[in-house]
Amino acid sequence: MATAKTENSGIEHIELASLRPFSRHPYKVRDDEAMSEMVESVKQYGVLSPAIARPLPDGGYELVSGHRRKRACELAGMETMPVIVRELDDDAAAILVVDSNLQREDLLPSERAFAYKLKLEALRHQGERTDLTSRQVVGKLEAADIIGEDAGESGRQVQRYIRLTELIPPLLDMVDERRIAFNPAYELSFLTRDEQQLLLDAMDSEQATPSLSQAQRLKQFSQRGELDAAVMRAIMSEEKKEVERVTLKGDTLRKYFPASYTPKRMEETIIRLLEQWQRQQKRRREAEH
């Protein structure tokens, strides 16, 4: 395992092969357009911000921050990358993993859900320890409020995101793909895993995804122990109220974007900006009250 230390900087150049991903990394490393841009930046300027890793007992290092940078280095054909090595316990490492990416605007709902869950568990575990002198976090509600404060969300919304981790992977993928909206997904998370699997079959049969009211009724039937395949098909076969649509012409939008932007990237940018605007409006309303 080869490493080279930069004089007086605390930065080591470590072989990529010696850097393992964080064992519970909640974020996906995607080979998308943003990654392509990062690869070009790495080729031209190198890695401007070192990764953070902790040494492993059996040798090598576990990445805490810098998973996307490592992937960019691999795609750029590099063999090493700059890393700051720090001694971190599991809880401190988990919190740093989450916080290093939490402000990204392109996070998927599943990424945010597992990130919040990872940080919540770390904060609660720290609160149970007796060897810490800092302020203790002892309850789920208090921990959720702290996470929300750091992320610009309410503690209640943090808990709602964490509920999404109870969804089976195919349903969670649909949430990421915006085929199932957040609020219906939250309600569906209260179904058992077997019920969720049956729901997938009903959705496929009826070629429909549940609205909020449908998801709420599915949850109610589940809590009463009355949810079966027949009930699911009956609910999913209902006609939804016609959704009011707003259509924007491509020519109208194109002038606001670089020529290289694909329609999909334009859509993602619009959604991201609207979500940012929505959060700003929410914070403004809360400040007024």
Short mmCIF file of C-alpha atoms in Angstrom, two decimals:
data_model
loop_
_atom_site.label_atom_id
_atom_site.label_comp_id
_atom_site.label_asym_id
_atom_site.label_seq_id
_atom_site.Cartn_x
_atom_site.Cartn_y
_atom_site.Cartn_z
CA MET A 1 0.00 0.00 0.00
CA ALA A 2 1.72 3.14 -1.20
CA THR A 3 1.14 6.58 0.24
CA ALA A 4 3.04 9.81 -0.21
CA LYS A 5 2.78 12.64 2.29
CA THR A 6 2.69 16.28 1.25
CA GLU A 7 5.16 18.28 3.35
CA ASN A 8 3.54 19.96 6.41
CA SER A 9 0.02 19.75 4.96
CA GLY A 10 -1.35 16.61 6.61
CA ILE A 11 -2.43 15.49 3.14
CA GLU A 12 -1.40 12.07 1.89
CA HIS A 13 -1.58 10.82 -1.68
CA ILE A 14 -3.11 7.37 -1.28
CA GLU A 15 -3.64 4.68 -3.91
CA LEU A 16 -7.26 4.47 -5.01
CA ALA A 17 -7.17 0.70 -4.52
CA SER A 18 -6.51 1.26 -0.80
CA LEU A 19 -9.60 3.46 -0.33
CA ARG A 20 -12.76 1.53 0.51
CA PRO A 21 -16.23 3.09 0.42
CA PHE A 22 -17.92 3.85 3.72
CA SER A 23 -19.75 0.70 4.81
CA ARG A 24 -23.15 2.43 5.13
CA HIS A 25 -22.69 5.16 2.55
CA PRO A 26 -26.20 6.57 1.94
CA TYR A 27 -25.40 8.40 -1.29
CA LYS A 28 -25.24 6.96 -4.79
CA VAL A 29 -22.20 7.59 -6.97
CA ARG A 30 -23.64 8.03 -10.45
CA ASP A 31 -21.78 8.17 -13.76
CA ASP A 32 -23.94 11.06 -14.95
CA GLU A 33 -23.31 14.40 -16.63
CA ALA A 34 -22.16 15.96 -13.37
CA MET A 35 -19.61 13.18 -12.99
CA SER A 36 -18.35 13.77 -16.52
CA GLU A 37 -17.80 17.42 -15.64
CA MET A 38 -15.95 16.42 -12.48
CA VAL A 39 -13.72 14.05 -14.46
CA GLU A 40 -12.77 16.85 -16.85
CA SER A 41 -12.03 19.14 -13.90
CA VAL A 42 -9.83 16.48 -12.29
CA LYS A 43 -7.94 15.97 -15.54
CA GLN A 44 -7.36 19.69 -15.93
CA TYR A 45 -6.80 20.88 -12.36
CA GLY A 46 -6.40 17.76 -10.22
CA VAL A 47 -8.40 17.14 -7.04
CA LEU A 48 -8.71 20.58 -5.46
CA SER A 49 -10.31 19.43 -2.20
CA PRO A 50 -8.77 16.40 -0.45
CA ALA A 51 -10.97 13.49 0.58
CA ILE A 52 -11.24 12.44 4.22
CA ALA A 53 -10.65 8.84 5.29
CA ARG A 54 -10.00 6.89 8.45
CA PRO A 55 -7.49 4.05 8.85
CA LEU A 56 -8.87 0.51 9.04
CA PRO A 57 -7.59 -2.03 11.59
CA ASP A 58 -6.76 -4.58 8.87
CA GLY A 59 -4.98 -2.05 6.65
CA GLY A 60 -6.22 0.37 4.03
CA TYR A 61 -8.59 3.25 4.59
CA GLU A 62 -12.34 3.84 4.71
CA LEU A 63 -13.56 6.90 2.83
CA VAL A 64 -15.66 9.28 4.88
CA SER A 65 -15.83 12.14 2.40
CA GLY A 66 -14.86 12.04 -1.28
CA HIS A 67 -16.62 9.04 -2.85
CA ARG A 68 -17.51 10.99 -6.00
CA ARG A 69 -14.02 12.47 -6.21
CA LYS A 70 -12.53 8.99 -5.99
CA ARG A 71 -14.77 7.80 -8.85
CA ALA A 72 -13.77 10.83 -10.92
CA CYS A 73 -10.10 9.99 -10.31
CA GLU A 74 -10.72 6.41 -11.46
CA LEU A 75 -12.41 7.59 -14.65
CA ALA A 76 -9.62 10.11 -15.22
CA GLY A 77 -7.05 7.30 -15.11
CA MET A 78 -5.35 8.43 -11.91
CA GLU A 79 -3.84 5.97 -9.44
CA THR A 80 -3.79 8.11 -6.29
CA MET A 81 -5.74 10.99 -4.79
CA PRO A 82 -5.09 13.50 -1.97
CA VAL A 83 -6.57 12.39 1.34
CA ILE A 84 -6.62 13.73 4.88
CA VAL A 85 -6.44 10.76 7.26
CA ARG A 86 -8.30 11.20 10.55
CA GLU A 87 -8.95 8.94 13.51
CA LEU A 88 -12.76 8.82 13.78
CA ASP A 89 -15.07 6.54 15.74
CA ASP A 90 -18.10 5.04 13.99
CA ASP A 91 -20.53 7.75 15.14
CA ALA A 92 -18.30 10.69 14.22
CA ALA A 93 -17.54 9.10 10.84
CA ALA A 94 -21.25 8.52 10.13
CA ILE A 95 -22.14 12.12 10.95
CA LEU A 96 -19.32 13.45 8.76
CA VAL A 97 -20.39 11.18 5.89
CA VAL A 98 -23.92 12.59 6.03
CA ASP A 99 -22.96 16.23 6.49
CA SER A 100 -20.41 16.19 3.66
CA ASN A 101 -23.19 15.83 1.06
CA LEU A 102 -26.40 16.91 2.77
CA GLN A 103 -26.51 20.38 1.18
CA ARG A 104 -26.38 19.02 -2.37
CA GLU A 105 -29.51 20.05 -4.25
CA ASP A 106 -29.64 16.94 -6.45
CA LEU A 107 -30.10 14.40 -3.65
CA LEU A 108 -32.63 11.67 -4.34
CA PRO A 109 -35.36 11.07 -1.73
CA SER A 110 -33.82 7.67 -0.95
CA GLU A 111 -30.40 9.24 -0.38
CA ARG A 112 -31.84 11.85 1.96
CA ALA A 113 -33.86 9.17 3.78
CA PHE A 114 -30.90 6.87 4.47
CA ALA A 115 -28.64 9.83 5.27
CA TYR A 116 -31.07 11.14 7.89
CA LYS A 117 -31.45 7.64 9.35
CA LEU A 118 -27.68 7.14 9.56
CA LYS A 119 -27.17 10.48 11.31
CA LEU A 120 -30.12 9.94 13.66
CA GLU A 121 -28.72 6.60 14.81
CA ALA A 122 -25.25 8.11 15.30
CA LEU A 123 -26.59 11.05 17.33
CA ARG A 124 -28.73 8.80 19.51
CA HIS A 125 -25.82 6.44 20.09
CA GLN A 126 -23.62 9.37 21.10
CA GLY A 127 -26.34 10.38 23.56
CA GLU A 128 -26.22 6.96 25.21
CA ARG A 129 -22.46 7.12 25.73
CA THR A 130 -21.02 8.18 29.07
CA ASP A 131 -17.53 9.06 27.83
CA LEU A 132 -18.61 12.23 26.03
CA THR A 133 -18.55 15.64 27.68
CA SER A 134 -20.49 17.49 24.97
CA ARG A 135 -24.26 18.05 24.99
CA GLN A 136 -26.05 14.71 24.99
CA VAL A 137 -28.76 13.76 22.51
CA VAL A 138 -31.01 11.20 24.16
CA GLY A 139 -34.24 11.06 22.18
CA LYS A 140 -35.35 10.47 18.62
CA LEU A 141 -37.35 13.72 18.53
CA GLU A 142 -34.46 15.86 19.74
CA ALA A 143 -32.04 14.19 17.31
CA ALA A 144 -34.47 14.72 14.42
CA ASP A 145 -34.76 18.41 15.31
CA ILE A 146 -30.96 18.78 15.29
CA ILE A 147 -30.71 17.07 11.89
CA GLY A 148 -33.52 19.24 10.54
CA GLU A 149 -31.86 22.41 11.80
CA ASP A 150 -28.67 21.49 9.93
CA ALA A 151 -30.58 20.55 6.77
CA GLY A 152 -33.09 23.41 6.73
CA GLU A 153 -36.07 21.14 7.46
CA SER A 154 -38.35 20.48 10.41
CA GLY A 155 -37.69 17.54 12.69
CA ARG A 156 -41.06 16.13 11.62
CA GLN A 157 -40.04 16.19 7.97
CA VAL A 158 -36.78 14.44 8.86
CA GLN A 159 -38.79 11.65 10.49
CA ARG A 160 -41.08 11.42 7.47
CA TYR A 161 -38.04 10.98 5.22
CA ILE A 162 -36.66 8.25 7.48
CA ARG A 163 -39.96 6.37 7.11
CA LEU A 164 -39.12 5.94 3.41
CA THR A 165 -36.36 3.50 4.40
CA GLU A 166 -39.18 1.06 5.28
CA LEU A 167 -40.17 0.83 1.60
CA ILE A 168 -39.03 -2.16 -0.42
CA PRO A 169 -36.41 -1.22 -3.05
CA PRO A 170 -38.73 -1.28 -6.12
CA LEU A 171 -41.15 1.18 -4.47
CA LEU A 172 -38.30 3.38 -3.26
CA ASP A 173 -36.92 3.44 -6.80
CA MET A 174 -40.31 4.72 -7.99
CA VAL A 175 -40.08 7.55 -5.46
CA ASP A 176 -36.63 8.48 -6.78
CA GLU A 177 -38.00 8.38 -10.33
CA ARG A 178 -40.93 10.63 -9.28
CA ARG A 179 -43.43 7.95 -10.29
CA ILE A 180 -44.70 7.94 -6.69
CA ALA A 181 -44.90 11.27 -4.88
CA PHE A 182 -43.40 11.79 -1.43
CA ASN A 183 -46.65 11.98 0.58
CA PRO A 184 -48.19 8.78 -0.84
CA ALA A 185 -44.82 7.06 -0.37
CA TYR A 186 -44.80 8.04 3.31
CA GLU A 187 -48.23 6.44 3.79
CA LEU A 188 -47.17 3.29 1.90
CA SER A 189 -44.18 2.88 4.22
CA PHE A 190 -46.57 1.68 6.94
CA LEU A 191 -47.55 -1.37 4.87
CA THR A 192 -45.75 -4.61 5.67
CA ARG A 193 -43.10 -5.73 3.22
CA ASP A 194 -45.38 -8.55 2.01
CA GLU A 195 -48.19 -6.04 1.45
CA GLN A 196 -45.83 -3.76 -0.45
CA GLN A 197 -44.88 -6.65 -2.71
CA LEU A 198 -48.57 -7.37 -3.36
CA LEU A 199 -49.08 -3.67 -4.08
CA LEU A 200 -46.42 -3.81 -6.78
CA ASP A 201 -48.41 -6.57 -8.49
CA ALA A 202 -51.63 -4.54 -8.21
CA MET A 203 -49.92 -1.44 -9.60
CA ASP A 204 -48.58 -3.47 -12.51
CA SER A 205 -51.99 -5.03 -13.14
CA GLU A 206 -53.83 -1.69 -13.10
CA GLN A 207 -50.96 0.29 -14.67
CA ALA A 208 -51.36 2.93 -11.98
CA THR A 209 -49.53 4.37 -8.97
CA PRO A 210 -51.40 5.35 -5.79
CA SER A 211 -52.54 8.89 -5.12
CA LEU A 212 -52.34 10.27 -1.59
CA SER A 213 -55.96 9.35 -0.79
CA GLN A 214 -55.46 5.84 -2.19
CA ALA A 215 -52.25 5.38 -0.18
CA GLN A 216 -54.01 6.55 2.99
CA ARG A 217 -56.81 4.02 2.49
CA LEU A 218 -54.30 1.25 1.80
CA LYS A 219 -52.63 2.12 5.10
CA GLN A 220 -55.98 2.09 6.94
CA PHE A 221 -56.89 -1.34 5.56
CA SER A 222 -53.42 -2.59 6.52
CA GLN A 223 -53.71 -1.33 10.09
CA ARG A 224 -57.07 -3.10 10.43
CA GLY A 225 -55.58 -6.32 9.08
CA GLU A 226 -57.94 -6.24 6.09
CA LEU A 227 -55.55 -5.49 3.24
CA ASP A 228 -55.29 -8.21 0.63
CA ALA A 229 -54.72 -8.43 -3.13
CA ALA A 230 -58.43 -7.97 -3.94
CA VAL A 231 -58.69 -4.79 -1.84
CA MET A 232 -55.53 -3.43 -3.44
CA ARG A 233 -56.78 -4.05 -6.97
CA ALA A 234 -60.14 -2.45 -6.13
CA ILE A 235 -58.45 0.69 -4.79
CA MET A 236 -55.89 0.89 -7.59
CA SER A 237 -58.54 0.46 -10.29
CA GLU A 238 -60.38 3.63 -9.22
CA GLU A 239 -60.27 6.48 -11.68
CA LYS A 240 -58.22 9.39 -10.40
CA LYS A 241 -59.46 12.93 -10.74
CA GLU A 242 -58.03 14.50 -13.84
CA VAL A 243 -54.81 16.22 -12.95
CA GLU A 244 -54.51 19.84 -13.94
CA ARG A 245 -51.50 20.15 -16.22
CA VAL A 246 -49.24 23.08 -17.01
CA THR A 247 -47.36 22.83 -20.31
CA LEU A 248 -44.31 24.93 -21.11
CA LYS A 249 -43.00 25.03 -24.66
CA GLY A 250 -39.39 24.08 -25.26
CA ASP A 251 -38.72 27.31 -27.15
CA THR A 252 -39.89 29.29 -24.14
CA LEU A 253 -37.55 27.45 -21.78
CA ARG A 254 -34.54 27.04 -24.07
CA LYS A 255 -33.42 30.68 -23.76
CA TYR A 256 -32.79 30.17 -20.03
CA PHE A 257 -30.41 27.23 -20.47
CA PRO A 258 -27.04 26.58 -22.12
CA ALA A 259 -27.29 24.96 -25.55
CA SER A 260 -25.67 21.79 -24.20
CA TYR A 261 -28.53 21.08 -21.75
CA THR A 262 -30.71 18.10 -22.63
CA PRO A 263 -34.50 18.27 -21.98
CA LYS A 264 -34.05 15.92 -19.02
CA ARG A 265 -31.36 18.13 -17.47
CA MET A 266 -33.55 21.20 -18.05
CA GLU A 267 -36.40 19.46 -16.22
CA GLU A 268 -34.14 18.43 -13.32
CA THR A 269 -32.84 21.99 -13.00
CA ILE A 270 -36.37 23.45 -12.99
CA ILE A 271 -37.52 20.98 -10.32
CA ARG A 272 -34.43 21.70 -8.20
CA LEU A 273 -34.97 25.47 -8.40
CA LEU A 274 -38.67 25.11 -7.57
CA GLU A 275 -37.86 22.95 -4.55
CA GLN A 276 -35.32 25.56 -3.41
CA TRP A 277 -37.92 28.30 -3.87
CA GLN A 278 -40.48 26.24 -1.93
CA ARG A 279 -38.07 25.82 1.00
CA GLN A 280 -37.34 29.56 1.00
CA GLN A 281 -41.07 30.35 1.04
CA LYS A 282 -41.62 27.92 3.90
CA ARG A 283 -38.81 29.47 5.96
CA ARG A 284 -40.20 32.96 5.25
CA ARG A 285 -43.70 31.94 6.43
CA GLU A 286 -42.27 30.35 9.57
CA ALA A 287 -40.26 33.50 10.31
CA GLU A 288 -43.41 35.63 9.99
CA HIS A 289 -45.17 33.52 12.60
#
